[in-house]
Every structure is written in structure tokens, then in C-alpha cells.
Amino acid sequence: MELRGSTVVLYGTFYALGEGEAERRLEALGARVADTVTEQTDLIFLGLGERGPIPRTDEMHRTPYLDEDALLGMLERAEGAKGAASSAAAEPPPFLSPTALAAAADSPALHALLDGADWSAFRPDRDLPPLRARLGDLERSEGVTDAHRLATRRLCATGEARLLHPYGHDVEIVGHALSPDGRYLATGSWVGDDYDAGGVLQIWEVTTGRCVNTVAGIAGGVGWPDYGRTLQWSADSTRLAMAHRTNMVGVWRATEAGIDPIAAIDVSNGNSRPSEFALSPDGRSVYSHCGTNGDGGLQGCLVPLDRGTLSWLPCHVETEHPYTMARRLPEPVRKEFDRIESRSDDDGFRVGQWIDGPVWSPDGTRLYGTNALCVDAKSRRVLWYAPATLARLSPDGRLVAAVTDRGLFLREAADGRIRCGPFALGKPRSLRWATGRATNRLAVLTPGSDTAPPAVHVFDDDRHVGSVSIPHPEWADDEKWAGDRNAWAWAPGGERAACLTSEGTVEVWSFADPARARRLRTVPAGGADAVHWGAEGTLVLLDSSCVRFVRADTGEVLGNFPFLRVPEGPRPVEGEAAEELGTGIFALDDRAWAMTLEPDAVIAPPGREDELDSVLTWAVGCRHAWPVRWGELRVLPDALAAADLPDSEDAEILREYRAELEELADSGAPGPWPPPNTAVLDDLYEEARRSVLPLDQDRWGFATGPYLRAAARLRARHGAQPETAMVLVEDIPEVTDRLAAASDVAVLLARAGLTNPARAAFDRAEFLVTEAAGKQLNADTASSFAAACHALGDPARAEEWFRRARTAITVEPNPWDDHLAVLHAMLECGREDLARALLADRSSHPPVGYHSEQEWLVYLIRGGRIDLAREFQRLPGWEVPYEALTALAEAGRPDLLEGWGEHNWAVGDELVAQAHRAAEAGAPPLRPLTPTDRDIKELSEGYAELQRTPHSQRQHPIRLLTERAAGCGHFSAVLDLLRLVPLDDEFNGRPAMAFSALWLALTGFNTPPW
């Protein structure tokens, strides 16, 4: 969008610009700065931390929001275009001239040259390739010399080199893209079990087959499983756009290691998956496949992606906007849109079409879609549309190959005019253009049939020049959920190509004479589902868990990196140390762990030093690989030895965990699992309690309060030491929650005949009533204290508090929530008469059921109040969950199962048989259970499977195994598993698992019990 003629509104303080500077510079560029947002507002700029006025008006919903960094970028670009360009400083000369490098005839001469060079002038992109090439020649003639080691030391001293391993992806790769110059591969992975840990981006130097940059912790992960083109390069191979955080698009510099994008857009209105997008050739704007309000026209928007963040709800736009596609359509295009698909809602809103699989023309003036749609980028108007099932723009932007039911057409990209066709080729599945040719060359991959095998047909511009039978896997470009799968890759210039086959190989072909194509060689594909042809004849073969680099002319493997391997035994560090240093840990092979440490050390098993050169590299400037064998790598046997390194920040961190490292070193080979079941229920209560103590209660108090309260009730109901229930109560952060919990405990202890402990709990509740003075007590808290008053012999006061509780009942946010809280308190203290009176008051009942009816119904059934449970089961909106049916079976009531579970799939023969067995036994099962031999076997098998699972994907299996151990009463196994989960400021990790174990052990259900 041009600032001249646009209307903008500024909110907040712009610290980088200074007071009034933003307005002055905007007006100098011809923008109008308004005070309030109206229908004429084009952009809103927000100062740091500013969110804009709340609530937002309709006009504000329709207007893009940009932050201060985005404003600075727009100002600088506009002012530069206006002619205020600054004179760039002259490029300093190379730190060593090519002539001097060539003249150094041997290692002493080169050593002297390097020793006298000005390394402060070293620039990796400019100076490293010739230096690396010269040292490579020297190694071939003399081996690794002092000149190699000196150069490596100096590179490390400049701060440009860092030791890097290739195994940054700890979950499956979900996206990849080769840079336009063929020199770099980008791979991205989504999130593991820990969503907050983010995803990983890796940049690989193709010609060396080494990873040169790893960026871990990208918010929300990179891309999405099975979604294609979620990584895209700018034309100059310097900027990389990625779908991240589910529905955002951000751009990163490939030579930087920052986890935050330099620019990002959020325009999807909360999509649950990534939207298609297309990064412009200059890498500073993006077309996004978003829905916009309209009348059946072209959807999507074209927005800046230069600096800063843009947030917008384009679905609210009802008129023309400089960022949306033009609403006006050529009449033939509109009719075609209507013919293909016409959807409308009750308000007459009609959804139009998108630019499917969008790509830019090389000059950045047009957008093209795989549906053969062409749009002018400046006016955002449709230039032509010739519906196709598949279409591809040629690299020079002159031709579009389009597939329809009639066959293959070649069209002029400028106006859509048919140049030639149709060619009847048998339903083409994939179209691939070669780059770097004066004459456009196209490969058309077609499937096999009853009369012909799969084939590849080659076109030069509009001429069919040859065909060859290749057993390619017949993947379709337009197939949904195919991700970045790709079977065909042209070499630059189109003289050669590589094709994945259905036989698990890669065939390399010569098309120097396309009429007489020759297969040059066949190499193993290793399970790859994508092939790229990179710089210097390097093939890249990859799938979700492996990246390989192979020389096309010889088949030599430059690098083979299988991910997600899990060797047996512990890693070099575990626990919190692994949380801090985990990015350096990697599997050297299927048997051994290793770990890099800054600046020049690695932990690896003895005798494996020579293998490290095929895995590690010195990554220089995040773009170039430098052989490890050229340096003086320090190889250490374990983390304890590494902790003694004198000049390593990583070693300093290790020293903080020396006690844990010594314990890990002394642990020896792991014994059989599960361990002997020596832990008791008290240990599990204490683990659950301790797990919530470090949490930020401002953030997690809403969860810790109810969970501690439920645990305190369980403790009072089942514990032999009544005072321990009050320990849990006192850890509850909010005073009103603490009051309710103390009251609950007082009631339960009084019912158990424990008068003195009950009185102590009630005295604490009375004190908390005073402390809570001035706070609004909800129906739950008031009724809990009322029950305590009744249980401790003060019925008059109880009546008063029950009246207050009934008055406080609301139907928000959960209609039955307050009703059940009051009913529960009444039943607990023996006032069933009050409970029935409240239940009989149908006028106060919400019209819908309760979202957690299972806990309530189980409470009633297990308390012997089946008649009350039946009444709730018959209320409008109530269901009979499987938990209630299980409780009926445990209670020995097969007679009720059929009627209550009449429409429930959970009522099967096994449940009915369980009910009959319980009826014969005359008592429900006694919890916690005692583990059986079968339980031990299943736990052991589950743990063995866990050890084969990558660490980033273990949290969910640990949760499931913990639940299984808790359900059968194996508390030692539970505690062992809980310690595998980091104890951080995250309730949904170890704390939630610990409390779930309590619920399962004592109730059989994984929910906080009544």
C-alpha cells in the first residue's frame, strides 16, 4: 500500500520515533493522519504494548493494525523511494585476495598468509568459499595441516563459527523448500508433546550436506503436518517465509538464529490450520489465502511482510480496501465463479474463489494460481481465468501449463490465450518446469494405464520433444494432504533430471537429446518422498524423518541424517540440565548418545572420534559448513568431564548440576521396571502437593485451588491422618477457595466421628470467613460453610448460610454448577430435606444439563443415593455417561444398567457381568487396588515402548502410562514416571498428571471427584 493518499490513525506512544515524529513523517509522505477510525481509514498503527480502544468499532474490525516496527519499515521504504537514499559505504576488500591464496604453494606458505591476515575483515559469504576451496585442495595434497587448524581457530575467535550437529528436529519434518539458487535447503518441524517448546527450523548447505543453522523454539511450530508450501524463499535466497503458530505467516533471515520473525501477519481470523500463501520475489510482501467479506468475488489479501506485525480481520471488509483483492470482476470471470461454486448464507453472503496454490511472476507484478487464475498484483484485479484442475507458471513468467478434462494446454501467461493444445496425455498428475533455460522445458508426469506404463513427457515451449517410461509413484500435485511430496526434480538448465520411482530408487536421466533420453544411474531412495536438485549437482532426498545429500554424477553420499533415533540408556544429561542444554544432545547412531558444547567440545563414547566429522560441522555465519576435522575438537567421555572445561559457558551450566551428573554417572545400567511397589498413598499426595507449589498462582490459581480442594476432601474421606487434609487446604492460594475447602474437611471429619480435628478445621473456616470479609462469597463457598455450621452443631447459622447460598445461585457460566454445589453441601451435612426442596423447585432449574454430570452422578450412586441420581438422569438435557454406568456395575445393580444405559454404547456384556459379580460379592472394589502380575507385565511393556520414543514425544505416553500405574495402585511406578516430566510453571504438565493419578487411584476415574 502506498502511504500517499491513505488515511491512518495512530494509537499509543511510539518510542522509537519520538513524540509527533510519526505524524510529521507520514504527512510528509502524503498520508492523512486522522484522530478516529472511520470507514475511510486504511491503516491503524499501534505503539508498543498498545491494543487500541476496547471495545472496537465495526470500522476498527475492518482495518489492519500494524505495530511501530512495521511503521518504521514503511516510512523508510517510502522515504527511500522518494529519493532520500543514503550513500552506501564502500565494500571493504577481501581479507585475502584470490591471487594471494593461489600463490601460497604449500602449507607453510598458506599458514604464514593466514597468520598475517586481517581476520576482522573476514566476511563469510564473500571470503569463506574461496578459502574453504583452497584448504580443500591443500588437504588432498598434504592432509590436514597447521594451516587448517589455524584458520579454524581464527574463525572461532571471530565469533562467526559455532559447533553444530544436524539433528535439530526432535519431531517429524512437516515442510521443506530448496532455495532458488539451489545452495540451501530449509526444513521445518511442528511441535511435540510440549506445545510451548515450539518448532524447529534447520538450514542446510546443500553442496556440503551439512546443517548450518538451527533455530529452535519457533512459537506454535513450523507449518502443519501434511500441508504443503509452508516454507517459501525470497528470490535472492536471503529471506524465508514460514507458516507458524498455526495460522500466522512470518519471515526470517536465513542467516540469523533468532526465534522471532522479523515480520509477521495474522489475517486468518483464527483458522485452525495454515492458510495458503505466496511470498513475493523480494520477500517483503505476501498474498494470503484468507476469506474476505464479499459478493462471490475473488478472496484473499495482499499485505506487507517487511518488518513488524500486521493483525487484521479481512472477513469484516465490505468495501474496497488497498490490501484486499478487487471486488469488481470481469463479467466472464464472475459468471465462471458462479458456475463453479455458489454458496450463500441466510444473509445473502456469497463466498467467491481463491488463488489456489498461489505463486508470483518472476517480476513480482502478477499472481497465478493452480486453478489457472491470473491477478494483477498492483490493482489486485483478475486479468484472466481459464479453470483448470492443475496449472503451473513457467520460470520466465511467459507460459502457463494447464490441465483440464480436455488435456494439457499451454497458455500465454500475459492474457491466458491458448498457444497450443490440447495434448491428450492421459490425465497428467504433475507438472514440473526446468529453471535456467532460454527455452522453457516442462516435464509432464502421467500415470500408467492398462495399455501404457507411467511416463514423463517433455515439452520445449509449445513443442512435445520426447517421452520416456519411468515407474514414478504417480503422485498428484493437487492431492490434498500430500505436504511437500515431490517425485521429479530438474537440474538447472534442464539437461538432466532426477525421479523418485515406485521401486524405492532415484533414477538420474539425461535429456540433452529429449527424444533419446538416457538413464545415467540409479541410486537408493531410502524411503524418500521428495527429491530436489541442488547446486553443484547435489540431490537432496528426504522424508519426514531423514535428510540425505547425494552426488548426482557419482552416487556418493555426502550426508545421511536419520532423525528420531533413541539409543538405549540415559542421555549425557537428563532432567533440568537437559532442559537447559537439550539442543546440543543428539543420537550419534542407534546405540550412542552425544552432545555438543560451546565453543569446541563434544561428549561422545570413547573410540568414536573419527565418526564425528561425518556428523558435526563448524557453521560459519549460519550459511557455510567448515569441516570439523580441520579444527581441534575436544572429545570428552561424559558430562562430568565436560563440566571441568575452563572456557565454556555450557560447562558452567553443567557445574550447577554436578550433583545430578554424579548421580547419573553412578546409576549404572537401569534395573528392571517397574520398581518394587514400596511407595504409599501418602507419597502420592505429597508429590501432587509439591508439584503445584512452584507455580505462579496469579496464572494457575484457578486450577490449583479446585484441585487442592478436591484432594483435601479425598484426604479427609479416606485418610488415617486427618490433619494432613488441612496441609492441602493451607496451600490453596485464594482465601474463598481455602474457606470452602476447610469447611468441606470439617464436615467430612465430623461425619467420621473425628470431633477434635473437625472442630480445628471449622475454627480455621470461621477465621477465613472473617478474612474474606468484603469479598463476594459465591453459592459454592457459602453452602460449604453452611454445611460445616450444621455438622458442628449450629443449625440456625447453617440455615442462614444456606439461604445466602441459594440467593447466590446463578446459571453462568455453567447452568447447573451452582445448583449442584449447594445440593452437594446439603447432602454432605445430612440435610437431604433441603436438597430435595431445592431439587423440587423446578422454576429455578436451568433448561440444559451439566457439562460434568459424570462426577455428580457417580457421587450420588457411590453414596447410596441412587434414587436422587435417577431423578437427575431424568431431567431435560441430562445424559448417563459411562462413568455412572460403571458406578452402577460396581454397586452390583445390573437391574439398572439396561434402563439407564438404554441408548448408551458403553453398556456391554462385560459391564453387565461386572455388575453381577459385584452383586454376588456384596461390596464394591476396594481402592487403591493392588497390582496384579498382568499389571506388572503391561507396565513393563509400556515402559519399554516409552524408552523407544523420542523425548519430545514422550509426555503423552508418560501420561497414559502414569494413569495405568495409578489405576492398578502401583505408586512407585507413578512417582518414577512423574519425575520424567519437567517441573516448570505449567499446571498441565507434572501437576495435572499427579492429581490425575490421585483421582484414578482412589476413584477409578480421571476427574476431580465430588
PDB file of C-alpha atoms in Angstrom, residues 7-9 32 34 36-44 57-64 316-322:
ATOM      1  CA  THR A   7      -5.749   7.637   5.836  1.00  0.00           C
ATOM      2  CA  VAL A   8      -4.136   6.391   9.031  1.00  0.00           C
ATOM      3  CA  VAL A   9      -4.833   6.601  12.765  1.00  0.00           C
ATOM      4  CA  ARG A  32      -3.593  11.849   6.160  1.00  0.00           C
ATOM      5  CA  ALA A  34      -6.840  11.210  11.499  1.00  0.00           C
ATOM      6  CA  THR A  36     -10.544   8.462  14.962  1.00  0.00           C
ATOM      7  CA  VAL A  37     -11.236   5.407  12.842  1.00  0.00           C
ATOM      8  CA  THR A  38     -13.955   5.733  10.215  1.00  0.00           C
ATOM      9  CA  GLU A  39     -14.966   3.853   7.091  1.00  0.00           C
ATOM     10  CA  GLN A  40     -12.298   5.846   5.216  1.00  0.00           C
ATOM     11  CA  THR A  41      -9.419   4.648   7.469  1.00  0.00           C
ATOM     12  CA  ASP A  42      -6.892   2.475   5.648  1.00  0.00           C
ATOM     13  CA  LEU A  43      -4.430   1.596   8.446  1.00  0.00           C
ATOM     14  CA  ILE A  44      -4.103   1.756  12.238  1.00  0.00           C
ATOM     15  CA  THR A  57     -15.968  -0.413  16.452  1.00  0.00           C
ATOM     16  CA  ASP A  58     -17.012  -2.136  13.231  1.00  0.00           C
ATOM     17  CA  GLU A  59     -14.711   0.206  11.334  1.00  0.00           C
ATOM     18  CA  MET A  60     -11.796  -0.844  13.518  1.00  0.00           C
ATOM     19  CA  HIS A  61     -12.501  -4.521  12.904  1.00  0.00           C
ATOM     20  CA  ARG A  62     -12.275  -3.845   9.190  1.00  0.00           C
ATOM     21  CA  THR A  63      -8.940  -2.004   9.418  1.00  0.00           C
ATOM     22  CA  PRO A  64      -5.444  -3.561   9.527  1.00  0.00           C
ATOM     23  CA  HIS A 316     -15.090  -7.846   8.083  1.00  0.00           C
ATOM     24  CA  VAL A 317     -14.221  -5.794   4.987  1.00  0.00           C
ATOM     25  CA  GLU A 318     -17.322  -4.960   2.960  1.00  0.00           C
ATOM     26  CA  THR A 319     -15.893  -2.385   0.550  1.00  0.00           C
ATOM     27  CA  GLU A 320     -12.726  -1.943  -1.493  1.00  0.00           C
ATOM     28  CA  HIS A 321      -9.529  -1.907   0.575  1.00  0.00           C
ATOM     29  CA  PRO A 322      -5.940  -1.480  -0.671  1.00  0.00           C
TER      30      PRO A 322
END
